[in-house]
Amino acid sequence: MARLAQALRESASNPEAFGFIFDDQFGPILDRLVRRVFDAEIAVDVAAETLAEAFTQRNRFRGSTDAEVVNWLNAIADRKLARFYRKDAVEKRALRRLGIDSPHLTEEEHHEVLERAGMAELRGLVRSELRALPDAQRAALTLRVVDELPYSQVASRLGITEEAARARVARALRALRHAVRTQPFAEETP
Amino acid sequence: MTADRGRELPASLEAWRDTFMTAIADNAQSPQATWKRRILLPIAAIAVLGIAGVAVARLADNPEPVVLQKGKTIGYIDLRTGEPIHCPNGAPLTYSPSANPVEDDGPRCADGSVPDVYSSQVRDYEQWLEKQPAGTALADGPTFSYELKSGIPGQ
């Protein structure tokens, strides 16, 4: 039964129906965002803006199934996240249109949000995958990502060209990304 | 569906739900919102149509297609043929670096595939790179990417 799609349709004339979308989808959207940005506060801001945008754009949804609703919401969240990466700030246009701000988390809730998104498992997975990388890639990735060195310094420390350093880091990131994405908790699909 | 039922959100987020629901109810009933929709949407539509008209007129004046942004999107050459590497759907393989390197997956076709010729050329290039000592000038090294300026070669 397409309950999400039905609730979204109903919300065009009855905003209360959108409560079902919120209850069902705010958590999964938030978890998915946390696993992508590794930051509870940014994820909460983007999730809140996503729901606000979904409400203001609800009449534009053309699907009929719950999977389409979930994909539509995820597409809005991805767009908001892409804008965040471009501008280094979370867009809050839809929230402003509704006259509200995004929720504020306490320190304890900050940890709670990270925990419910499975960040502990994710950290463990990244740690073991990092150990499994070839030495040359692990060294390049550690210098670039953990020590935050510029590529020129990564290259000189490893005695290779800057391009080779970039290639090693890119390969290492690709391997980690593949490992993370193939985990059951990585993406919740409808 | 209902994937999240039973997994409670932190108290602040549960409380924010009420704020959100009140705000959307107010927004839906707001006479100002209706007024804005009635007055501003037609104005916006007229503006968009005007801008689109100007853009179409410019295209008609200048038929050269500006496909992708200079300096941001690159394509790849098949070194055996000298032609752009194409995807199964016939489109050239292109790539626009993402602002977030962790999300960056490299060039992919619309169907998610990566042409074999690209993969093997990258492998060869990376093997060549690994053999170059630090400080080597790479300007003379092999390359098979090209910057898209105003269209795609061969199209």
Coordinates of N, CA, C and O in Angstrom, one line a residue, chain B residues 15 22 27 34 37 47 53 70 82 87 92 95-96 109-110 127 131-133 135 137 143:
Chain B
A15 N 10.6 17.2 19.4 CA 9.9 18.5 19.7 C 9.8 19.4 18.5 O 8.8 20.1 18.3
T22 N 3.2 22.9 12.9 CA 2.5 24.1 13.1 C 2.9 25.1 12.0 O 2.0 25.8 11.4
N27 N 1.5 28.0 7.1 CA 1.9 28.4 5.7 C 0.8 28.1 4.8 O 0.5 28.8 3.9
T34 N -1.3 32.9 -0.2 CA -2.2 32.8 -1.4 C -2.0 34.1 -2.2 O -1.9 34.0 -3.5
R37 N 1.2 33.9 -4.1 CA 1.1 32.9 -5.2 C 0.4 33.6 -6.4 O 0.8 33.4 -7.5
A47 N 8.9 36.8 -16.2 CA 10.3 37.0 -16.2 C 11.0 35.8 -16.8 O 11.9 36.0 -17.7
G53 N 13.3 33.7 -23.8 CA 13.2 34.3 -25.2 C 14.5 34.8 -25.6 O 14.9 34.6 -26.7
K70 N 33.6 25.6 -19.5 CA 35.1 25.6 -19.7 C 35.8 25.5 -18.4 O 35.4 26.2 -17.4
G82 N 42.6 8.3 -31.3 CA 42.6 9.7 -31.3 C 41.3 10.4 -31.2 O 41.1 11.6 -31.2
C87 N 30.5 6.5 -24.5 CA 29.7 5.6 -23.7 C 28.8 4.8 -24.6 O 28.6 5.0 -25.8
P92 N 29.8 11.2 -25.3 CA 31.2 11.1 -24.9 C 31.4 11.0 -23.4 O 30.5 11.5 -22.7
Y95 N 33.6 14.2 -17.4 CA 33.8 14.2 -16.0 C 33.9 15.6 -15.5 O 34.7 16.4 -16.0
S96 N 33.1 15.9 -14.4 CA 33.2 17.2 -13.8 C 33.6 17.0 -12.3 O 32.8 16.4 -11.6
C109 N 29.5 6.7 -17.3 CA 28.5 6.9 -18.2 C 27.1 7.0 -17.5 O 27.0 6.7 -16.3
A110 N 26.1 7.4 -18.3 CA 24.8 7.6 -17.7 C 24.3 6.3 -17.1 O 23.5 6.3 -16.1
Q127 N 50.5 3.4 -13.7 CA 51.7 2.6 -13.6 C 52.9 3.5 -14.1 O 54.0 3.4 -13.4
K131 N 56.3 5.2 -11.6 CA 57.8 5.0 -11.9 C 58.5 6.3 -12.0 O 59.7 6.4 -12.1
Q132 N 57.8 7.5 -12.0 CA 58.4 8.8 -12.1 C 58.9 9.2 -10.7 O 58.2 9.3 -9.8
P133 N 60.2 9.6 -10.6 CA 60.7 10.1 -9.3 C 60.1 11.4 -9.0 O 59.7 12.2 -9.9
G135 N 59.6 15.2 -8.3 CA 60.2 16.4 -9.0 C 60.2 16.3 -10.5 O 60.6 17.2 -11.2
A137 N 59.1 16.6 -14.2 CA 58.1 17.5 -14.9 C 57.2 16.5 -15.7 O 57.6 15.8 -16.5
T143 N 49.1 11.9 -21.8 CA 47.8 12.4 -21.4 C 46.7 12.0 -22.3 O 46.9 11.9 -23.5

